[in-house]
Short mmCIF file of C-alpha atoms and ligand atoms in Angstrom, two decimals:
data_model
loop_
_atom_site.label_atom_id
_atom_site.label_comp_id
_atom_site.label_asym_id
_atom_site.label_seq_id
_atom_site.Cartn_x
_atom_site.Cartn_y
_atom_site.Cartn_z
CA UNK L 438 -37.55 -15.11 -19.65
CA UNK L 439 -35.49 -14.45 -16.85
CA UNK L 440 -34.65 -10.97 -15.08
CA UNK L 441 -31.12 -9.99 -14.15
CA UNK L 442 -32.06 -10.37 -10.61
CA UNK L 443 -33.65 -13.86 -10.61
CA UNK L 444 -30.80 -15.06 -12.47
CA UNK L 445 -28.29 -14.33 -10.21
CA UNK L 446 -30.60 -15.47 -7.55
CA UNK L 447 -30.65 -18.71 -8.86
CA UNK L 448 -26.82 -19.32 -8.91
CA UNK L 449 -25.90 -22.12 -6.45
CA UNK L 450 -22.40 -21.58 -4.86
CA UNK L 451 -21.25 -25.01 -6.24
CA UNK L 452 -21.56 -22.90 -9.37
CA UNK L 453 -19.44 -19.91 -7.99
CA UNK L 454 -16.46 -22.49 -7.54
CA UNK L 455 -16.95 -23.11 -11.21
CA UNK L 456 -16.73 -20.09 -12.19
CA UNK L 457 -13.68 -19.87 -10.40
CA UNK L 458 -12.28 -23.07 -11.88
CA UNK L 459 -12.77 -21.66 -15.60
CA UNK L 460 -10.42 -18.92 -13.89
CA UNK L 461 -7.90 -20.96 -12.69
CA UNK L 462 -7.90 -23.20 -16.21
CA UNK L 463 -7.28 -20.32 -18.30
CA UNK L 464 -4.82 -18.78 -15.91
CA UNK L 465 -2.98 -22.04 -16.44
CA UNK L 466 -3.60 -21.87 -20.00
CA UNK L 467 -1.81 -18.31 -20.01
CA UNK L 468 0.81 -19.16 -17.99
CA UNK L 469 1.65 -21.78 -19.96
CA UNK L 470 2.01 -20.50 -23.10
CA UNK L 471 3.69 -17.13 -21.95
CA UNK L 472 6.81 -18.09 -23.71
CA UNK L 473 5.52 -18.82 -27.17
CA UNK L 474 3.50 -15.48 -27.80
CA UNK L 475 4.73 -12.56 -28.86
CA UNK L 476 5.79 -9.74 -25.56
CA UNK L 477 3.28 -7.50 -27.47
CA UNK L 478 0.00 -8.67 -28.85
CA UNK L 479 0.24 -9.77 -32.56
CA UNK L 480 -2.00 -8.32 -34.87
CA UNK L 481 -4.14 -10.71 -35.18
CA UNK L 482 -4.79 -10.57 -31.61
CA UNK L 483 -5.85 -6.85 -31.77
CA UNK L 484 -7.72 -7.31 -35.08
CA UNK L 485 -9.45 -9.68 -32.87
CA UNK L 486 -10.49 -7.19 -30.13
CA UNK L 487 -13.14 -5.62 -32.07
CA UNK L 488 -15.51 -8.34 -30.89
CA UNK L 489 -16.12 -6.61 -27.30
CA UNK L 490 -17.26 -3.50 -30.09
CA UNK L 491 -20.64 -4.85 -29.85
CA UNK L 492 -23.86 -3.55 -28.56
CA UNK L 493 -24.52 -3.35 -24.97
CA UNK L 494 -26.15 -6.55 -24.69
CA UNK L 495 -29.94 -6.72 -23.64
CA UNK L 496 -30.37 -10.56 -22.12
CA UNK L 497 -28.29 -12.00 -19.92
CA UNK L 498 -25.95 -14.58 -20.85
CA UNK L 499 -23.92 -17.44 -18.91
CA UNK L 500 -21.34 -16.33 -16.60
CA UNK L 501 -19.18 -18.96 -17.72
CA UNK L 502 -19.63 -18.16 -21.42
CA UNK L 503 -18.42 -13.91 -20.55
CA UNK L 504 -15.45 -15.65 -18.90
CA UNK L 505 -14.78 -17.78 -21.87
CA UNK L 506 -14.94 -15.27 -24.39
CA UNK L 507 -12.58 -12.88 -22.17
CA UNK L 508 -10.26 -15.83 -22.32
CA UNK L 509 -10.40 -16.09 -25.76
CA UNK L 510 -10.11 -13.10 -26.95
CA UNK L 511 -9.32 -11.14 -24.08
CA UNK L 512 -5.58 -13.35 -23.34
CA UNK L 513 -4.21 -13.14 -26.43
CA UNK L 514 -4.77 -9.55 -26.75
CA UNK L 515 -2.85 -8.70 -23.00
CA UNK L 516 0.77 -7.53 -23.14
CA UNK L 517 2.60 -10.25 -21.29
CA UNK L 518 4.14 -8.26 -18.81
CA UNK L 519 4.19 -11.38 -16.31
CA UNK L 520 6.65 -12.81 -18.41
CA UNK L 521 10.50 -12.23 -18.69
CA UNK L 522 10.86 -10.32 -21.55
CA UNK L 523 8.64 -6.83 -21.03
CA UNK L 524 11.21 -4.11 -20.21
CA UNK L 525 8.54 -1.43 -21.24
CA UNK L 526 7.67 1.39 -19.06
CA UNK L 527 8.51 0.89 -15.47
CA UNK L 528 5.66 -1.60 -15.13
CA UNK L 529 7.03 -4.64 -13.35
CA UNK L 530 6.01 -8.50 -13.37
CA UNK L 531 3.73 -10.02 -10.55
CA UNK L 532 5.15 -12.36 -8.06
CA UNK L 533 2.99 -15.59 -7.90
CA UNK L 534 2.20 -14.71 -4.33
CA UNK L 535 0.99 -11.60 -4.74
CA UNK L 536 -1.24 -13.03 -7.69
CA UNK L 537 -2.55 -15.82 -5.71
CA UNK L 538 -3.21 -13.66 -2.71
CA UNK L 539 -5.32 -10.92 -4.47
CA UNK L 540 -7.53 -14.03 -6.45
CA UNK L 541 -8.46 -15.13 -2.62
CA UNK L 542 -8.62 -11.62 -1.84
CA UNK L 543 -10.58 -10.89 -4.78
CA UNK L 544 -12.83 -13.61 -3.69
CA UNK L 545 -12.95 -11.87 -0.27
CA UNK L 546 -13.88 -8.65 -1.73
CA UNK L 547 -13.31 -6.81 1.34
CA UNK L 548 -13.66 -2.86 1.68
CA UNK L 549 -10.97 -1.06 3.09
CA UNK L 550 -12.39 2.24 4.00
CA UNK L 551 -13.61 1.36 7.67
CA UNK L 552 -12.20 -0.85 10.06
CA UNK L 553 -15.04 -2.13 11.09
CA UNK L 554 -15.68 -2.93 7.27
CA UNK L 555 -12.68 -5.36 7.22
CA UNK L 556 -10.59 -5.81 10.40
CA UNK L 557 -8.23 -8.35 8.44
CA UNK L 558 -7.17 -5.52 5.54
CA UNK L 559 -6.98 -2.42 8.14
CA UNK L 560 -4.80 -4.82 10.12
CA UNK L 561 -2.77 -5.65 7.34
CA UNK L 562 -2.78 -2.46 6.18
CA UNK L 563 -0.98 -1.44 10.00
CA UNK L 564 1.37 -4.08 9.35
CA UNK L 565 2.21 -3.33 5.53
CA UNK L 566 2.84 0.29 7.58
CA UNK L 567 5.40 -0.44 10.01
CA UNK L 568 7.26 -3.13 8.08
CA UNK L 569 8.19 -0.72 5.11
CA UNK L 570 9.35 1.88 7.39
CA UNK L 571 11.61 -0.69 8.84
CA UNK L 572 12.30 -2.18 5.04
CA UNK L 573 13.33 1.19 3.70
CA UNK L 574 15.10 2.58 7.37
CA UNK L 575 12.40 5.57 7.84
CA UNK L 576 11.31 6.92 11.42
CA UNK L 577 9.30 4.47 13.16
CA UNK L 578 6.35 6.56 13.56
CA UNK L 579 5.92 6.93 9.90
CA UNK L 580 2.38 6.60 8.04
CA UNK L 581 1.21 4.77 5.08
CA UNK L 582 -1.55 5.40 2.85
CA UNK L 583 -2.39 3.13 0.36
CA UNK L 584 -3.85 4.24 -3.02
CA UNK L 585 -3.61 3.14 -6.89
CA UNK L 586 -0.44 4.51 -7.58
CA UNK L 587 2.47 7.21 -7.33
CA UNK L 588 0.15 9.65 -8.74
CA UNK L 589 -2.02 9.26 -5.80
CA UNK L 590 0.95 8.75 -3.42
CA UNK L 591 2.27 12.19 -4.80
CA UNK L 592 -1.28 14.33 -4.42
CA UNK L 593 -1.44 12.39 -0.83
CA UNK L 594 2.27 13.92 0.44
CA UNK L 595 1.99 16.77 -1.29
CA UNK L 596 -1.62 17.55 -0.17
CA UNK L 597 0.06 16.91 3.45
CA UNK L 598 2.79 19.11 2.60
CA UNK L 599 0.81 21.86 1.46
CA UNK L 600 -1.32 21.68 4.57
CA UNK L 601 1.31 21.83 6.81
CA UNK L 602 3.13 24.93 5.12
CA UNK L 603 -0.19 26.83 5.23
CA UNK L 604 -1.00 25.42 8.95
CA UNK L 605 2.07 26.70 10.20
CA UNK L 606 1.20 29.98 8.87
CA UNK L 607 -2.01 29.86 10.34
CA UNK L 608 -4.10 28.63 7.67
CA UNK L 609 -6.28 25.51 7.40
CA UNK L 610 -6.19 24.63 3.81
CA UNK L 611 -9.50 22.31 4.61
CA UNK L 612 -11.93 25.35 6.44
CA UNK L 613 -10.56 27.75 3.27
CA UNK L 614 -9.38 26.24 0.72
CA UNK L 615 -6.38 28.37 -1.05
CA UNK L 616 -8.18 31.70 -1.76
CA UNK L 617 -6.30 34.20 -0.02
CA UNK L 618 -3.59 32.00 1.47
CA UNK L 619 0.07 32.82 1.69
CA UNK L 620 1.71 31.48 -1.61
CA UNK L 621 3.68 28.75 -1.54
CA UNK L 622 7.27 28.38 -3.40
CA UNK L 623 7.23 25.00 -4.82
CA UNK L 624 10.75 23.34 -6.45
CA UNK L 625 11.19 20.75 -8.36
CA UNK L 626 13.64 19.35 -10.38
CA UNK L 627 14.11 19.37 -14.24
CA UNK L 628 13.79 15.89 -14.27
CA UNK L 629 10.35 15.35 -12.48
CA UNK L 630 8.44 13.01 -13.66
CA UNK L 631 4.74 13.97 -15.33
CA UNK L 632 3.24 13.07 -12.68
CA UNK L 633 4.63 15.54 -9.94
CA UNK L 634 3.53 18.23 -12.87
CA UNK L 635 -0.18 16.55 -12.61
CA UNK L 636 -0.28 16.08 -8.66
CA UNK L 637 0.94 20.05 -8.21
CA UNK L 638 -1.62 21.29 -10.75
CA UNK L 639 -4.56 19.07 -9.12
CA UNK L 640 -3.64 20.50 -5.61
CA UNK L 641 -3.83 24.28 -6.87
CA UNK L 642 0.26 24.80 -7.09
CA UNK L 643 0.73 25.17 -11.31
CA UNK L 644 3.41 25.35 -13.41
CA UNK L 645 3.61 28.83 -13.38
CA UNK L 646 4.62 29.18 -8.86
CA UNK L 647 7.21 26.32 -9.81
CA UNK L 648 10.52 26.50 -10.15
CA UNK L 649 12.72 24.38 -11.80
CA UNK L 650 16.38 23.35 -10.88
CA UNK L 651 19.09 22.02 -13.32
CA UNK L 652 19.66 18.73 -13.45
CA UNK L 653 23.28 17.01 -14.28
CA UNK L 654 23.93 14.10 -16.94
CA UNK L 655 22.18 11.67 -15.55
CA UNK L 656 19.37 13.81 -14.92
CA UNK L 657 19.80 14.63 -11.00
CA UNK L 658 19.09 17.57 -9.07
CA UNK L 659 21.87 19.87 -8.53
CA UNK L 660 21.64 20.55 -5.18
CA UNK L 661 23.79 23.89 -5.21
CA UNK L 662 21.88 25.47 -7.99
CA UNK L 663 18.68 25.50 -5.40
CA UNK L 664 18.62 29.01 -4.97
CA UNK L 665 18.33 30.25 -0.97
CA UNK L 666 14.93 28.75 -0.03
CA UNK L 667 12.58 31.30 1.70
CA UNK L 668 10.76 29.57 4.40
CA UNK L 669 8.13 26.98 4.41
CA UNK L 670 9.18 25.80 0.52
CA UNK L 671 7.79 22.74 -1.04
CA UNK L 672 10.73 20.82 -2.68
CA UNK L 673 9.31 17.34 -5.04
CA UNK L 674 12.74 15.54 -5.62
CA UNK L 675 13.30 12.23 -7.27
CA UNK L 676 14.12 8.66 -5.97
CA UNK L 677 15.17 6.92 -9.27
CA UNK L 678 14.86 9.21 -12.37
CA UNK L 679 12.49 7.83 -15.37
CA UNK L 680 15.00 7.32 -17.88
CA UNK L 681 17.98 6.88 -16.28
CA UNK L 682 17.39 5.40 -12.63
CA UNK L 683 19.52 8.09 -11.41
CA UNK L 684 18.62 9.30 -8.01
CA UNK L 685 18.66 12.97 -6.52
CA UNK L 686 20.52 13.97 -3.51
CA UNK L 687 18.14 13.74 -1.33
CA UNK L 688 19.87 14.15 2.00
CA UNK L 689 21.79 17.50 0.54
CA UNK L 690 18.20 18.62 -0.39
CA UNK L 691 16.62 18.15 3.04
CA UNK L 692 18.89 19.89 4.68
CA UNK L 693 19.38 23.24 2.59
CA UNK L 694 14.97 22.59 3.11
CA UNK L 695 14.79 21.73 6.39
CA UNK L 696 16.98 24.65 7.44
CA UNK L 697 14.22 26.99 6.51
CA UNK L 698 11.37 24.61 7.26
CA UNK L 699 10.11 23.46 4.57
CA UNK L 700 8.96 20.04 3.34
CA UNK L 701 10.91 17.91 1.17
CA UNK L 702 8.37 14.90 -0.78
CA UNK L 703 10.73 12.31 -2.39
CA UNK L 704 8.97 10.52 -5.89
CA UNK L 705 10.52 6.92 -5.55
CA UNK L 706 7.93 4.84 -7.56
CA UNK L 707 10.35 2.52 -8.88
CA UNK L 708 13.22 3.67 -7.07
CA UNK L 709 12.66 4.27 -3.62
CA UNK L 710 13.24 0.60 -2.90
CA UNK L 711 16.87 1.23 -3.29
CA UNK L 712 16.43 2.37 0.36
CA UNK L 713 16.16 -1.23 1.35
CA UNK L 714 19.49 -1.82 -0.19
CA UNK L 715 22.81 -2.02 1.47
CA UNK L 716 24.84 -1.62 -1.58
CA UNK L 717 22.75 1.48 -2.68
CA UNK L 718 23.32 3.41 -0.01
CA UNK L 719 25.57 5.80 -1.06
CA UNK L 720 22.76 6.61 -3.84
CA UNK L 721 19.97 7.37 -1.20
CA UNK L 722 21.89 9.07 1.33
CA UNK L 723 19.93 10.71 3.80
CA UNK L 724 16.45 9.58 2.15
CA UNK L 725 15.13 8.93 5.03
CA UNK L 726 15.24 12.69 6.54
CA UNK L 727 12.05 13.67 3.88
CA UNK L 728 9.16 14.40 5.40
CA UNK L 729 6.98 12.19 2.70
CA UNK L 730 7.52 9.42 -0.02
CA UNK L 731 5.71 8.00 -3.05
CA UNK L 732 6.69 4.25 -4.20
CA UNK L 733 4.63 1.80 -6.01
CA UNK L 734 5.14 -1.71 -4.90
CA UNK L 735 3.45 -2.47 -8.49
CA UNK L 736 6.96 -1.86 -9.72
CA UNK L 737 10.01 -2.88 -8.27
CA UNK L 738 8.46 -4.90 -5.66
CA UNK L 739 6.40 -6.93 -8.16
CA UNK L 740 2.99 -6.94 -6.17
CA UNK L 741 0.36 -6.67 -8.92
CA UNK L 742 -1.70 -4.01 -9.68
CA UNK L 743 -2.13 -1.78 -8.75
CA UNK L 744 -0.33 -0.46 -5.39
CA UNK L 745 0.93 2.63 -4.64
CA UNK L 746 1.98 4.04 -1.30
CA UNK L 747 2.57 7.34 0.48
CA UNK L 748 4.84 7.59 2.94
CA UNK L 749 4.82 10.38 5.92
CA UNK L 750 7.07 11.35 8.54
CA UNK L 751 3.93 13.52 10.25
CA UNK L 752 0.91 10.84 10.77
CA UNK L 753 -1.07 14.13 12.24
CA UNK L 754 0.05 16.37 8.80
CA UNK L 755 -1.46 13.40 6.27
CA UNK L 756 -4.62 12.47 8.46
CA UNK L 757 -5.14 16.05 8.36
CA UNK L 758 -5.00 16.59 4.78
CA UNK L 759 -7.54 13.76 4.77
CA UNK L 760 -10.12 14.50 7.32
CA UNK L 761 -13.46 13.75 6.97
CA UNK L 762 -16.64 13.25 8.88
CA UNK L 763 -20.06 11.86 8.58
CA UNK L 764 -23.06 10.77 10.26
CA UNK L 765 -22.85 7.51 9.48
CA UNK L 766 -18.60 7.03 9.63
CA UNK L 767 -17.72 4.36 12.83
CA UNK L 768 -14.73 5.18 13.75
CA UNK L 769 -12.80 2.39 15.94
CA UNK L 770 -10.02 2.53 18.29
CA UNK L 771 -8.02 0.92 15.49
CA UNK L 772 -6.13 2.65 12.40
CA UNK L 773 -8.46 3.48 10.46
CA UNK L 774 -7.50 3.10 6.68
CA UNK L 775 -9.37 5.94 5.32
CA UNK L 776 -7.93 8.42 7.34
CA UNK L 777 -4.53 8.59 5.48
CA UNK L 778 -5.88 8.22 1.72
CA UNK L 779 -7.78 10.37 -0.21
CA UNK L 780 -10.46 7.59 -1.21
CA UNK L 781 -12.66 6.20 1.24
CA UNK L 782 -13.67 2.75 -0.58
CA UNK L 783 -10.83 0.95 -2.05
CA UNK L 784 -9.61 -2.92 -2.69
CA UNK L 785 -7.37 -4.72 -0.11
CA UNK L 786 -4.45 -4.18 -1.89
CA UNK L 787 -2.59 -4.76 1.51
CA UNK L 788 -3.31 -8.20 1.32
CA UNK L 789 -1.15 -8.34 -1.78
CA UNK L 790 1.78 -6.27 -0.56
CA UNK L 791 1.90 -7.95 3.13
CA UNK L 792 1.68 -11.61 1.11
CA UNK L 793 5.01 -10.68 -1.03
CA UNK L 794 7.08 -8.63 1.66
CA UNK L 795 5.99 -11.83 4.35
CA UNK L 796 7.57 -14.22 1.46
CA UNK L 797 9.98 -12.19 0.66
CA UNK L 798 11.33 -10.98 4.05
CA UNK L 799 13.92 -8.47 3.67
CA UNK L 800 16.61 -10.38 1.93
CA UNK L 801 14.02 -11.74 -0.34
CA UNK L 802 13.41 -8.22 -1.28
CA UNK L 803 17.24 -7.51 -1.67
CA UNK L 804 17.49 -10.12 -3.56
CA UNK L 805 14.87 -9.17 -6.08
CA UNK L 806 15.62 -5.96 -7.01
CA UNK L 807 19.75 -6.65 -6.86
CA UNK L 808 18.42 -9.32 -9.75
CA UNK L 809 17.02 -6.90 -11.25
CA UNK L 810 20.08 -4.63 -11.39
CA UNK L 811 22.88 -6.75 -11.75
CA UNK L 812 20.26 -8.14 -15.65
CA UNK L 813 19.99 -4.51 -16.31
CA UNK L 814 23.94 -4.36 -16.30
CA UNK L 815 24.03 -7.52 -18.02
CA UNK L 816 21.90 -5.87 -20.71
CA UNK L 817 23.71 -3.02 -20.84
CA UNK L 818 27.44 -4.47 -21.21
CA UNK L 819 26.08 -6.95 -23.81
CA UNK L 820 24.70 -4.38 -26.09
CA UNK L 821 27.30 -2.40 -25.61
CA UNK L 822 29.89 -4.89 -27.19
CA UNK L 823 27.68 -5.44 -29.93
CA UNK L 824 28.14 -1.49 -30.80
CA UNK L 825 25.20 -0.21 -29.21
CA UNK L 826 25.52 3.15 -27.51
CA UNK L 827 24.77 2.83 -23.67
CA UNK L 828 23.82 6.43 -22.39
CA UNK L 829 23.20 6.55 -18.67
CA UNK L 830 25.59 5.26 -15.50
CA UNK L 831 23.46 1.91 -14.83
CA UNK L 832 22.74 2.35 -10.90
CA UNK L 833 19.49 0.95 -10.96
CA UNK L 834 17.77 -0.94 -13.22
CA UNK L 835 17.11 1.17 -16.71
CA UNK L 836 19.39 1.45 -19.31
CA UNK L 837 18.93 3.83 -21.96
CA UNK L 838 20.28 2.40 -25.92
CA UNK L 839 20.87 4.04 -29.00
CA UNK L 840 22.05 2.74 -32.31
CA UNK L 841 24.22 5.29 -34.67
CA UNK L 842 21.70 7.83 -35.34
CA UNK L 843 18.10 8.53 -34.38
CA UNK L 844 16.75 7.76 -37.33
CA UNK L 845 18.59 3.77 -37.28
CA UNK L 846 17.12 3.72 -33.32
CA UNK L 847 13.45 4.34 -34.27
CA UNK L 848 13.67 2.10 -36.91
CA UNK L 849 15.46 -0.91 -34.25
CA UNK L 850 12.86 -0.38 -31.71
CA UNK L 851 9.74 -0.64 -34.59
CA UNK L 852 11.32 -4.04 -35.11
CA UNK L 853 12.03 -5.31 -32.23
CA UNK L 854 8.37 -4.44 -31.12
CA UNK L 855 7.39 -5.92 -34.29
CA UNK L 856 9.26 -9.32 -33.97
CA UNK L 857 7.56 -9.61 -30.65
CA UNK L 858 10.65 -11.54 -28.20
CA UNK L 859 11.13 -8.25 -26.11
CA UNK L 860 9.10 -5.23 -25.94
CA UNK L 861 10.63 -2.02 -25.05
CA UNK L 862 9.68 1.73 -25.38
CA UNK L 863 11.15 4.77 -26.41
CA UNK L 864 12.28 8.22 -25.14
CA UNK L 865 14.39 10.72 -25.78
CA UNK L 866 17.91 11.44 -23.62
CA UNK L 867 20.07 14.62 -23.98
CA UNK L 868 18.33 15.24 -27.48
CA UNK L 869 18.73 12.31 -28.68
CA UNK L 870 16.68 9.15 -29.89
CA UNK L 871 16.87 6.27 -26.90
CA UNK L 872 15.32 2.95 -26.48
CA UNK L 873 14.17 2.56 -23.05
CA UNK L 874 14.69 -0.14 -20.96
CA UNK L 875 13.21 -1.11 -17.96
CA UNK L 876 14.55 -4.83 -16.07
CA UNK L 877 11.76 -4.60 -13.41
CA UNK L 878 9.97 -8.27 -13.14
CA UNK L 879 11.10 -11.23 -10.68
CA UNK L 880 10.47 -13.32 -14.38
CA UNK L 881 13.85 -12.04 -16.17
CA UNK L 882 15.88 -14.77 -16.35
CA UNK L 883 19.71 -14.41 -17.94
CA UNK L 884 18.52 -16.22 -20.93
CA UNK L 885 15.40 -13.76 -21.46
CA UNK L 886 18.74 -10.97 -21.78
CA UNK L 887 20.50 -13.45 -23.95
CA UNK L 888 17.28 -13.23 -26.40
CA UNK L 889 16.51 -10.10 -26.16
CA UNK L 890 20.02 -8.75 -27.11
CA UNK L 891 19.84 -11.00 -30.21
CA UNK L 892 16.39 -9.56 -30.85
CA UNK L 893 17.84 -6.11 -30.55
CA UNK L 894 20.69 -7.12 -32.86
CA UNK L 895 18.38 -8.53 -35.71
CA UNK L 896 16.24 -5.81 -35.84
CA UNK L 897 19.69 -3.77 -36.20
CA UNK L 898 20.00 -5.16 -39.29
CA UNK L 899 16.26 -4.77 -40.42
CA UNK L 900 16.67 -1.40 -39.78
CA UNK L 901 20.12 -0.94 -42.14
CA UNK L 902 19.04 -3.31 -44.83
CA UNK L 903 15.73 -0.77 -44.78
CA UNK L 904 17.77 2.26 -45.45
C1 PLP O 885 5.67 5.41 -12.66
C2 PLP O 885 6.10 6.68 -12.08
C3 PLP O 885 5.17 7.61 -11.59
C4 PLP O 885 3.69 7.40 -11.74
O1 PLP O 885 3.29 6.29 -10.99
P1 PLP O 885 1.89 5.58 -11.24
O2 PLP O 885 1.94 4.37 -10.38
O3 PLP O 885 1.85 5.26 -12.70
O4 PLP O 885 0.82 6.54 -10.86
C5 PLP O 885 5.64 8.74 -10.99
N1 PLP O 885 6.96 8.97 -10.87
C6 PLP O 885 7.88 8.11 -11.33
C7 PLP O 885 9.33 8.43 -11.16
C8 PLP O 885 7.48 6.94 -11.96
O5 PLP O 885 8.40 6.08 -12.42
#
């Protein structure tokens, strides 16, 4: 019998490429069939998912068999967010580029801790940096850090934030941590998403130091009911609100903030791309005075996953908050990736991101996420004849849906998960009951609307006929 080791030993390249063909088969295979599955995994599919419930397995088996099996099994039971028709979450589709460039990547399998460890992904990672400061109209000298997601972004700015309160009170957050420091007044608004909650517990600022300002109808901050802000506060506002789109006023914020120094961090996972957008800017005036961002290009910007991205005004303020030495480090001349994340391994994602904003180019990007609005509008006026309630202003690209009472929405959104053309998800708006949609993937096409409306409206009539 063989050992683990000689096994692998024993694979020829020619077999690698293979491998690699299987890959690219089933990928065709999935692509292919996309549009006859159901959005959401049937049951079957998920029934079918208890055969990875097996035993850790003792012998090895054939590489190409593991890959067959996940493409058996494994495919049917994905949720076929690539396709046109997923408006769940925020999670947005996967431009072919970005796809293709993380398999080579993938095949790569470059570290981008070091620079030394890959020149190519630090370099693209300085790139990635300088072209989304000039994409989204921020300061030139701005900093990038590129981590899994806007949970990560968010600890990153707001770890940089907190620093740089503290520092300019004479305290180095790194040498003593927060016991004894000066506290900090934290604000955020009533409409911050989870994960601003998560990243100001993890960083020692809880719920109980954080104060929480009214929101209006659409779920923004209002900006007058921040009380007088004592000096060095730590304001978290919003770029593109989880339910409704809606965005905060971030330029009002920044300079009640700034006037007492403080440090305003913007979340714009979905919607800080607006930025980029000539015909948003009314919504995302003064944006670019914060001193740091969060955005996921996994969303809006349909690189896959996943790719977040923190933004910072002060290059010195994140590097601090990220500082680290060893014996063994080699630092270059170069940027060095690992000074502005909190990881030090981590995937090339910037191969991904610099392969769709290259294709893209600015008006590509424009173009994408103005598609992405103008279907979300679409959406919106279509159900909205058919006697669907509409609840938020669509600026962005969610639309929030309710049928006549809670009880009749819960009911339409069970089926029209059920029937499998569209999947959405649900939350709740002002009190009430809301099916939540999300248009965030390149893949939407008009007719994918078209079918999804009539989805909605049949599963309408499930839900009466089942009263
Ligand atoms: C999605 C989202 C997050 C969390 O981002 P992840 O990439 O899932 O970590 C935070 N804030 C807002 C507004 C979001 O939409």
């Amino acid at each position: 019998s063989t050992t683990p080791f000689q096994f692998e030993m024993s694979e020829p390249p020619d077999e690698q490429i293979e491998l690699l063909r299987d890959a690219l088969r089933y990928a065709e295979h999935y692509l292919g069939t996309l549009d006859q599955r159901n959005v959401y995994p049937n049951s079957e599919a998920l029934d079918a998912l208890d055969e990875f419930d097996e035993p850790l397995p003792i012998e090895p088996s054939q590489p190409s068999d593991t890959l067959a099996m996940l493409h058996r099994v494994g495919g049917p039971g994905t949720v076929a967010q690539v396709g046109g028709r997923y408006f769940g979450f925020v999670n947005g589709g996967a431009l072919p580029v970005g796809t293709a460039a993380r398999v080579l990547a993938d095949v790569w399998d470059q570290n981008t801790a070091h620079f030394v460890m890959s020149p190519l992904a630090a370099r693209l990672e300085a790139v990635c940096e300088r072209w989304m400061a000039q994409l989204l109209g921020f300061p030139q000298e701005t900093a990038a850090g590129f981590v899994t997601g806007t949970t990560l972004a968010n600890v990153s700015g707001l770890a940089a934030g907190r620093n740089e309160i503290l520092r300019r009170k004479g305290w180095d957050v790194s040498e003593s941590g927060l016991y004894g420091a000066p506290p900090i007044p934290v604000i955020v608004g009533q409409g911050a998403h989870a994960a601003v909650r998560k990243s100001l517990a993890l960083l020692g600022m809880g719920d109980t130091h954080t104060q929480v300002i009214p929101v209006d109808d659409q779920g923004r901050m209002i900006a007058s009911k921040i009380p007088k802000i004592e000096e060095g506060t730590l304001v978290v506002a919003q770029a593109g609100n989880v339910n409704s789109g809606a965005f905060d006023p971030v330029g009002e914020i920044c300079d009640r903030v700034h006037a007492n120094s403080g440090w305003v961090h913007v979340d714009g996972a979905f919607g800080l791309w607006a930025a980029a957008l000539p015909s948003l800017e009314e919504h995302v005036k003064g944006i670019d005075r914060a001193d740091s961002w969060a955005v996921d290009a996994h969303k809006t910007l349909n690189v896959p996953y996943d790719c977040g991205i923190v933004l910072c005004r002060d290059r010195a303020a994140l590097e601090r908050a990220f500082r680290a030495s060893a014996e063994y480090f080699q630092w270059s001349n170069e940027r060095e990736p690992m000074r502005y994340t909190p990881s030090m391994s981590k995937r090339a994602r910037s191969i991904e991101l610099w392969a769709v904003l290259k294709t893209l180019g600015r008006e590509g990007v424009v173009t994408l996420i103005e598609q992405l609005c103008s279907h979300a509008q679409n959406f919106a006026s279509q159900l909205h004849e058919r006697g669907f309630a509409i609840h938020n202003d669509i600026v962005f690209n969610q639309v929030l849906v309710s049928c006549d009472s809670d009880k009749e929405t819960q009911r339409t959104l069970a089926a029209i998960q059920d029937m499998g053309d569209c999947w959405c998800g649900a939350s709740t708006w002002h009190g009430r009951s809301v099916i939540r949609v999300s248009v965030c993937s390149w893949a939407t096409t008009s007719e994918d609307i078209d079918r999804s409306v009539q989805s909605f409206c049949a599963a309408r009539k499930i839900a009466r006929t089942s009263n």
